[in-house]
mmCIF file of C-alpha atoms in Angstrom:
data_model
loop_
_atom_site.group_PDB
_atom_site.id
_atom_site.type_symbol
_atom_site.label_atom_id
_atom_site.label_comp_id
_atom_site.label_asym_id
_atom_site.label_seq_id
_atom_site.Cartn_x
_atom_site.Cartn_y
_atom_site.Cartn_z
ATOM 1 C CA UNK A 1 -50.399 22.322 19.218
ATOM 2 C CA UNK A 2 -47.987 25.598 18.452
ATOM 3 C CA UNK A 3 -47.741 26.625 15.793
ATOM 4 C CA UNK A 4 -46.162 28.736 13.270
ATOM 5 C CA UNK A 5 -45.218 30.064 9.694
ATOM 6 C CA UNK A 6 -42.551 28.399 7.422
ATOM 7 C CA UNK A 7 -42.586 30.055 4.232
ATOM 8 C CA UNK A 8 -45.923 31.026 3.940
ATOM 9 C CA UNK A 9 -48.020 28.158 5.411
ATOM 10 C CA UNK A 10 -48.945 27.722 9.180
ATOM 11 C CA UNK A 11 -47.859 24.688 10.194
ATOM 12 C CA UNK A 12 -47.673 22.156 13.449
ATOM 13 C CA UNK A 13 -44.920 22.174 14.984
ATOM 14 C CA UNK A 14 -43.670 20.223 18.453
ATOM 15 C CA UNK A 15 -42.484 20.909 21.278
ATOM 16 C CA UNK A 16 -38.862 20.442 20.031
ATOM 17 C CA UNK A 17 -39.694 22.619 17.265
ATOM 18 C CA UNK A 18 -39.721 20.007 14.635
ATOM 19 C CA UNK A 19 -42.864 19.266 12.334
ATOM 20 C CA UNK A 20 -45.660 17.843 13.689
ATOM 21 C CA UNK A 21 -46.153 16.588 10.410
ATOM 22 C CA UNK A 22 -44.329 15.303 8.042
ATOM 23 C CA UNK A 23 -46.521 14.925 5.014
ATOM 24 C CA UNK A 24 -47.299 18.844 4.901
ATOM 25 C CA UNK A 25 -42.911 18.896 4.236
ATOM 26 C CA UNK A 26 -41.767 20.307 0.420
ATOM 27 C CA UNK A 27 -38.652 21.819 -0.035
ATOM 28 C CA UNK A 28 -38.518 25.678 0.814
ATOM 29 C CA UNK A 29 -40.126 24.344 4.532
ATOM 30 C CA UNK A 30 -37.270 23.039 3.807
ATOM 31 C CA UNK A 31 -35.377 25.504 2.786
ATOM 32 C CA UNK A 32 -36.360 28.632 5.355
ATOM 33 C CA UNK A 33 -35.272 24.940 8.461
ATOM 34 C CA UNK A 34 -31.938 25.191 7.218
ATOM 35 C CA UNK A 35 -31.474 28.513 6.879
ATOM 36 C CA UNK A 36 -33.299 28.821 10.266
ATOM 37 C CA UNK A 37 -30.041 26.091 11.856
ATOM 38 C CA UNK A 38 -27.367 28.348 9.878
ATOM 39 C CA UNK A 39 -26.935 26.502 6.373
ATOM 40 C CA UNK A 40 -27.990 28.944 3.155
ATOM 41 C CA UNK A 41 -28.838 26.709 0.351
ATOM 42 C CA UNK A 42 -29.557 22.709 -0.146
ATOM 43 C CA UNK A 43 -26.756 21.038 -2.517
ATOM 44 C CA UNK A 44 -27.291 18.148 -4.156
ATOM 45 C CA UNK A 45 -25.464 16.423 -0.780
ATOM 46 C CA UNK A 46 -28.146 18.298 1.796
ATOM 47 C CA UNK A 47 -30.661 16.386 -0.958
ATOM 48 C CA UNK A 48 -29.445 13.119 -0.757
ATOM 49 C CA UNK A 49 -29.634 13.120 2.820
ATOM 50 C CA UNK A 50 -32.915 14.947 3.609
ATOM 51 C CA UNK A 51 -34.989 12.467 0.856
ATOM 52 C CA UNK A 52 -33.264 9.044 2.338
ATOM 53 C CA UNK A 53 -34.425 10.165 5.458
ATOM 54 C CA UNK A 54 -37.371 10.636 4.560
ATOM 55 C CA UNK A 55 -38.028 7.538 2.783
ATOM 56 C CA UNK A 56 -36.352 5.383 5.221
ATOM 57 C CA UNK A 57 -39.011 7.032 8.353
ATOM 58 C CA UNK A 58 -41.584 7.166 5.405
ATOM 59 C CA UNK A 59 -41.036 2.746 5.006
ATOM 60 C CA UNK A 60 -39.954 1.463 8.988
ATOM 61 C CA UNK A 61 -40.950 4.559 11.095
ATOM 62 C CA UNK A 62 -37.696 5.807 12.606
ATOM 63 C CA UNK A 63 -34.799 7.285 12.569
ATOM 64 C CA UNK A 64 -31.964 6.137 10.501
ATOM 65 C CA UNK A 65 -28.496 5.949 12.884
ATOM 66 C CA UNK A 66 -25.602 8.355 11.771
ATOM 67 C CA UNK A 67 -23.619 4.730 10.764
ATOM 68 C CA UNK A 68 -26.479 4.051 8.689
ATOM 69 C CA UNK A 69 -27.118 7.040 6.497
ATOM 70 C CA UNK A 70 -23.125 7.420 6.000
ATOM 71 C CA UNK A 71 -23.459 4.253 4.633
ATOM 72 C CA UNK A 72 -26.677 4.114 2.400
ATOM 73 C CA UNK A 73 -28.162 7.300 1.823
ATOM 74 C CA UNK A 74 -24.913 8.162 -0.360
ATOM 75 C CA UNK A 75 -23.158 10.496 1.553
ATOM 76 C CA UNK A 76 -20.404 9.553 4.413
ATOM 77 C CA UNK A 77 -20.080 10.096 7.295
ATOM 78 C CA UNK A 78 -16.650 13.142 6.446
ATOM 79 C CA UNK A 79 -19.572 14.885 4.400
ATOM 80 C CA UNK A 80 -22.403 13.978 6.887
ATOM 81 C CA UNK A 81 -20.606 16.491 9.415
ATOM 82 C CA UNK A 82 -19.389 19.496 6.622
ATOM 83 C CA UNK A 83 -23.153 19.581 5.312
ATOM 84 C CA UNK A 84 -24.791 19.455 8.847
ATOM 85 C CA UNK A 85 -22.197 21.190 11.061
ATOM 86 C CA UNK A 86 -22.864 21.024 15.157
ATOM 87 C CA UNK A 87 -24.475 18.524 15.214
ATOM 88 C CA UNK A 88 -25.451 16.176 12.203
ATOM 89 C CA UNK A 89 -28.264 14.433 12.885
ATOM 90 C CA UNK A 90 -30.864 16.634 14.697
ATOM 91 C CA UNK A 91 -30.301 19.129 12.175
ATOM 92 C CA UNK A 92 -31.159 17.030 8.852
ATOM 93 C CA UNK A 93 -34.058 15.740 10.554
ATOM 94 C CA UNK A 94 -35.776 18.544 11.950
ATOM 95 C CA UNK A 95 -34.982 20.182 8.199
ATOM 96 C CA UNK A 96 -36.591 17.136 6.339
ATOM 97 C CA UNK A 97 -39.901 18.281 8.334
ATOM 98 C CA UNK A 98 -39.011 14.354 11.141
ATOM 99 C CA UNK A 99 -38.893 14.415 14.849
ATOM 100 C CA UNK A 100 -35.899 14.866 16.765
ATOM 101 C CA UNK A 101 -33.880 11.495 16.841
ATOM 102 C CA UNK A 102 -34.048 8.976 19.446
ATOM 103 C CA UNK A 103 -30.951 6.641 19.661
ATOM 104 C CA UNK A 104 -27.906 7.441 21.275
ATOM 105 C CA UNK A 105 -25.134 6.658 17.788
ATOM 106 C CA UNK B 1 -42.899 30.687 40.504
ATOM 107 C CA UNK B 2 -39.103 30.085 41.073
ATOM 108 C CA UNK B 3 -36.937 31.149 37.847
ATOM 109 C CA UNK B 4 -35.004 28.284 36.461
ATOM 110 C CA UNK B 5 -31.044 28.914 36.191
ATOM 111 C CA UNK B 6 -29.163 28.757 33.329
ATOM 112 C CA UNK B 7 -26.478 26.771 32.957
ATOM 113 C CA UNK B 8 -24.316 27.350 30.089
ATOM 114 C CA UNK B 9 -23.885 24.156 27.291
ATOM 115 C CA UNK B 10 -21.615 21.751 26.995
ATOM 116 C CA UNK B 11 -19.166 22.877 24.352
ATOM 117 C CA UNK B 12 -15.814 20.435 24.679
ATOM 118 C CA UNK B 13 -15.868 16.899 26.741
ATOM 119 C CA UNK B 14 -12.012 15.063 27.325
ATOM 120 C CA UNK B 15 -12.591 11.310 27.281
ATOM 121 C CA UNK B 16 -10.460 8.886 29.598
ATOM 122 C CA UNK B 17 -10.855 5.393 28.193
ATOM 123 C CA UNK B 18 -8.957 3.271 30.698
ATOM 124 C CA UNK B 19 -9.855 -0.263 30.671
ATOM 125 C CA UNK B 20 -9.712 -2.700 28.519
ATOM 126 C CA UNK B 21 -12.614 -4.717 28.299
ATOM 127 C CA UNK B 22 -15.463 -4.593 25.716
ATOM 128 C CA UNK B 23 -17.609 -3.411 28.519
ATOM 129 C CA UNK B 24 -14.984 -0.824 29.553
ATOM 130 C CA UNK B 25 -14.668 1.070 26.025
ATOM 131 C CA UNK B 26 -17.287 0.788 24.880
ATOM 132 C CA UNK B 27 -19.612 3.695 27.050
ATOM 133 C CA UNK B 28 -16.419 5.959 26.627
ATOM 134 C CA UNK B 29 -16.953 5.820 22.407
ATOM 135 C CA UNK B 30 -20.941 6.153 23.214
ATOM 136 C CA UNK B 31 -20.079 9.153 24.461
ATOM 137 C CA UNK B 32 -17.892 10.843 22.654
ATOM 138 C CA UNK B 33 -19.570 10.222 19.316
ATOM 139 C CA UNK B 34 -22.362 11.023 21.099
ATOM 140 C CA UNK B 35 -20.868 14.324 22.203
ATOM 141 C CA UNK B 36 -20.594 14.943 18.138
ATOM 142 C CA UNK B 37 -23.282 14.231 16.786
ATOM 143 C CA UNK B 38 -24.449 16.899 19.220
ATOM 144 C CA UNK B 39 -22.102 19.613 17.685
ATOM 145 C CA UNK B 40 -19.336 19.355 21.272
ATOM 146 C CA UNK B 41 -16.251 19.256 20.446
ATOM 147 C CA UNK B 42 -14.421 15.926 21.228
ATOM 148 C CA UNK B 43 -11.529 14.055 22.569
ATOM 149 C CA UNK B 44 -10.906 11.070 23.344
ATOM 150 C CA UNK B 45 -7.444 9.705 25.949
ATOM 151 C CA UNK B 46 -6.630 5.927 25.871
ATOM 152 C CA UNK B 47 -4.739 4.537 29.029
ATOM 153 C CA UNK B 48 -3.939 1.439 30.521
ATOM 154 C CA UNK B 49 -5.837 -0.759 28.683
ATOM 155 C CA UNK B 50 -7.543 0.750 27.157
ATOM 156 C CA UNK B 51 -5.271 1.721 25.545
ATOM 157 C CA UNK B 52 -5.464 -1.407 23.544
ATOM 158 C CA UNK B 53 -8.786 -0.114 21.998
ATOM 159 C CA UNK B 54 -5.959 2.024 19.377
ATOM 160 C CA UNK B 55 -4.125 -1.004 19.597
ATOM 161 C CA UNK B 56 -3.754 -2.022 15.519
ATOM 162 C CA UNK B 57 -2.917 -6.339 15.961
ATOM 163 C CA UNK B 58 -5.779 -5.473 19.646
ATOM 164 C CA UNK B 59 -8.222 -3.523 18.739
ATOM 165 C CA UNK B 60 -10.376 -6.130 17.170
ATOM 166 C CA UNK B 61 -10.263 -8.560 20.036
ATOM 167 C CA UNK B 62 -11.513 -6.868 22.742
ATOM 168 C CA UNK B 63 -13.687 -9.484 24.756
ATOM 169 C CA UNK B 64 -16.611 -8.612 27.969
ATOM 170 C CA UNK B 65 -14.778 -8.599 31.132
ATOM 171 C CA UNK B 66 -17.271 -12.087 32.518
ATOM 172 C CA UNK B 67 -15.306 -11.719 35.974
ATOM 173 C CA UNK B 68 -15.306 -9.818 38.788
ATOM 174 C CA UNK B 69 -18.072 -8.128 36.699
ATOM 175 C CA UNK B 70 -21.197 -8.680 39.515
ATOM 176 C CA UNK B 71 -22.913 -6.617 36.383
ATOM 177 C CA UNK B 72 -22.899 -9.942 34.333
ATOM 178 C CA UNK B 73 -24.931 -11.360 36.447
ATOM 179 C CA UNK B 74 -22.539 -14.947 36.112
ATOM 180 C CA UNK B 75 -21.196 -15.830 39.139
ATOM 181 C CA UNK B 76 -17.970 -15.732 39.362
ATOM 182 C CA UNK B 77 -16.508 -18.958 39.077
ATOM 183 C CA UNK B 78 -18.540 -19.833 36.051
ATOM 184 C CA UNK B 79 -17.403 -16.290 34.737
ATOM 185 C CA UNK B 80 -14.393 -18.601 34.448
ATOM 186 C CA UNK B 81 -15.152 -21.435 32.644
ATOM 187 C CA UNK B 82 -12.900 -20.650 29.095
ATOM 188 C CA UNK B 83 -14.903 -19.615 26.670
ATOM 189 C CA UNK B 84 -17.024 -17.382 28.754
ATOM 190 C CA UNK B 85 -15.361 -14.460 28.328
ATOM 191 C CA UNK B 86 -15.680 -14.977 23.993
ATOM 192 C CA UNK B 87 -19.730 -16.467 24.701
ATOM 193 C CA UNK B 88 -21.090 -13.392 26.665
ATOM 194 C CA UNK B 89 -18.885 -11.095 23.872
ATOM 195 C CA UNK B 90 -20.423 -12.752 21.343
ATOM 196 C CA UNK B 91 -23.494 -11.942 22.779
ATOM 197 C CA UNK B 92 -23.111 -8.393 23.444
ATOM 198 C CA UNK B 93 -22.258 -7.457 19.955
ATOM 199 C CA UNK B 94 -25.153 -8.609 18.633
ATOM 200 C CA UNK B 95 -27.529 -6.949 20.649
ATOM 201 C CA UNK B 96 -25.083 -4.005 19.902
ATOM 202 C CA UNK B 97 -25.356 -4.484 16.155
ATOM 203 C CA UNK B 98 -29.428 -4.100 16.887
ATOM 204 C CA UNK B 99 -28.658 -1.129 17.524
ATOM 205 C CA UNK B 100 -26.438 -0.394 14.976
ATOM 206 C CA UNK B 101 -23.483 0.237 17.357
ATOM 207 C CA UNK B 102 -20.893 -0.670 15.069
ATOM 208 C CA UNK B 103 -17.287 -3.068 16.361
ATOM 209 C CA UNK B 104 -14.280 -1.175 17.354
ATOM 210 C CA UNK B 105 -12.684 -0.961 13.996
ATOM 211 C CA UNK B 106 -15.300 0.584 12.404
ATOM 212 C CA UNK B 107 -16.987 2.652 15.646
ATOM 213 C CA UNK B 108 -13.336 4.453 15.834
ATOM 214 C CA UNK B 109 -12.361 5.661 12.300
ATOM 215 C CA UNK B 110 -16.486 6.532 12.565
ATOM 216 C CA UNK B 111 -15.580 8.589 15.213
ATOM 217 C CA UNK B 112 -12.536 10.063 13.144
ATOM 218 C CA UNK B 113 -14.725 10.736 10.667
ATOM 219 C CA UNK B 114 -16.607 12.620 12.872
ATOM 220 C CA UNK B 115 -14.032 14.875 13.808
ATOM 221 C CA UNK B 116 -13.302 13.649 17.182
ATOM 222 C CA UNK B 117 -9.584 13.221 18.490
ATOM 223 C CA UNK B 118 -7.791 10.964 19.174
ATOM 224 C CA UNK B 119 -5.394 10.086 21.703
ATOM 225 C CA UNK B 120 -2.837 7.559 23.249
ATOM 226 C CA UNK B 121 -0.528 7.925 26.615
ATOM 227 C CA UNK B 122 2.266 7.966 26.908
ATOM 228 C CA UNK B 123 2.958 6.573 29.897
ATOM 229 C CA UNK B 124 0.960 3.264 29.397
ATOM 230 C CA UNK B 125 2.994 2.988 26.035
ATOM 231 C CA UNK B 126 5.722 2.975 27.921
ATOM 232 C CA UNK B 127 4.279 0.798 30.404
ATOM 233 C CA UNK B 128 3.598 -1.792 27.610
ATOM 234 C CA UNK B 129 6.088 -1.753 25.484
ATOM 235 C CA UNK B 130 4.785 -0.654 22.798
ATOM 236 C CA UNK B 131 5.778 1.781 19.691
ATOM 237 C CA UNK B 132 4.561 4.459 17.357
ATOM 238 C CA UNK B 133 3.889 1.574 14.554
ATOM 239 C CA UNK B 134 1.495 -0.636 17.272
ATOM 240 C CA UNK B 135 -1.209 2.867 17.392
ATOM 241 C CA UNK B 136 -3.406 2.924 14.044
ATOM 242 C CA UNK B 137 -3.345 5.756 12.124
ATOM 243 C CA UNK B 138 -6.042 7.343 13.455
ATOM 244 C CA UNK B 139 -4.165 8.531 16.574
ATOM 245 C CA UNK B 140 -3.439 12.418 16.468
ATOM 246 C CA UNK B 141 -0.388 11.940 18.727
ATOM 247 C CA UNK B 142 1.106 10.567 22.173
ATOM 248 C CA UNK B 143 0.283 12.594 24.760
ATOM 249 C CA UNK B 144 2.131 13.780 28.564
ATOM 250 C CA UNK B 145 -0.609 13.824 31.237
ATOM 251 C CA UNK B 146 0.211 17.460 31.152
ATOM 252 C CA UNK B 147 0.088 17.651 27.474
ATOM 253 C CA UNK B 148 -3.228 16.215 27.512
ATOM 254 C CA UNK B 149 -4.454 18.348 30.452
ATOM 255 C CA UNK B 150 -2.880 21.358 28.200
ATOM 256 C CA UNK B 151 -5.349 19.740 24.972
ATOM 257 C CA UNK B 152 -8.172 19.680 27.478
ATOM 258 C CA UNK B 153 -8.383 23.275 29.053
ATOM 259 C CA UNK B 154 -12.360 24.598 27.896
ATOM 260 C CA UNK B 155 -13.887 20.710 28.125
ATOM 261 C CA UNK B 156 -15.292 18.756 30.772
ATOM 262 C CA UNK B 157 -13.523 15.766 31.400
ATOM 263 C CA UNK B 158 -15.081 12.329 31.797
ATOM 264 C CA UNK B 159 -13.055 9.532 33.121
ATOM 265 C CA UNK B 160 -14.308 5.706 31.848
#
């Protein structure tokens, strides 16, 4: 598996460039990945979404849909698109250290 | 080794929804939403029976077509029995709910919040005698075909 250095750590990544193992994730990694995606700082809104995604993934093994995030994370749909422009679910999952989402909605 | 052709990524889609059955409108709605999720600009043009998707009084009464729909795998004569369409609609909605696909009104809200632009077709509005007040608030404007093409500049047009 490919590796790369993120925030000073050598980390395994999958073919989509997402972390191969979500347990090595920390907030510094999140910030560096966010910057690469054009998000310069992680606000409380970003963090709400990230922690919601990580909690859901840990308990169900799946990344929640946009609809679910919009309803349950405390950040609504409009805000989600503002916080993670040009691909909210894909970007949020990557920053959260999770694999690329597989759902269509 | 052969060289792979590099294509430009899609930047904008213009989706036309022309059918008024549940199986006729959902593919377009899902594709428009999927485009926004990928950061692709999206507009949806509702024409002919597809217009019912954005008519306040009609949007939540849209049903699956059980007659003349070979994909349903039920004979037309059975599909025509009263209640069949409602039954099939209930079944399909249950399956969609499992996939977290929302009902029509919520789907429209979601699309609008996602920044997709929704338009009504002028010819269809006139043909079915609908007025601006019959449309849901999320609709940006009523367009002629010419205006639709103008606004679709730079987009891939997808007809459903």
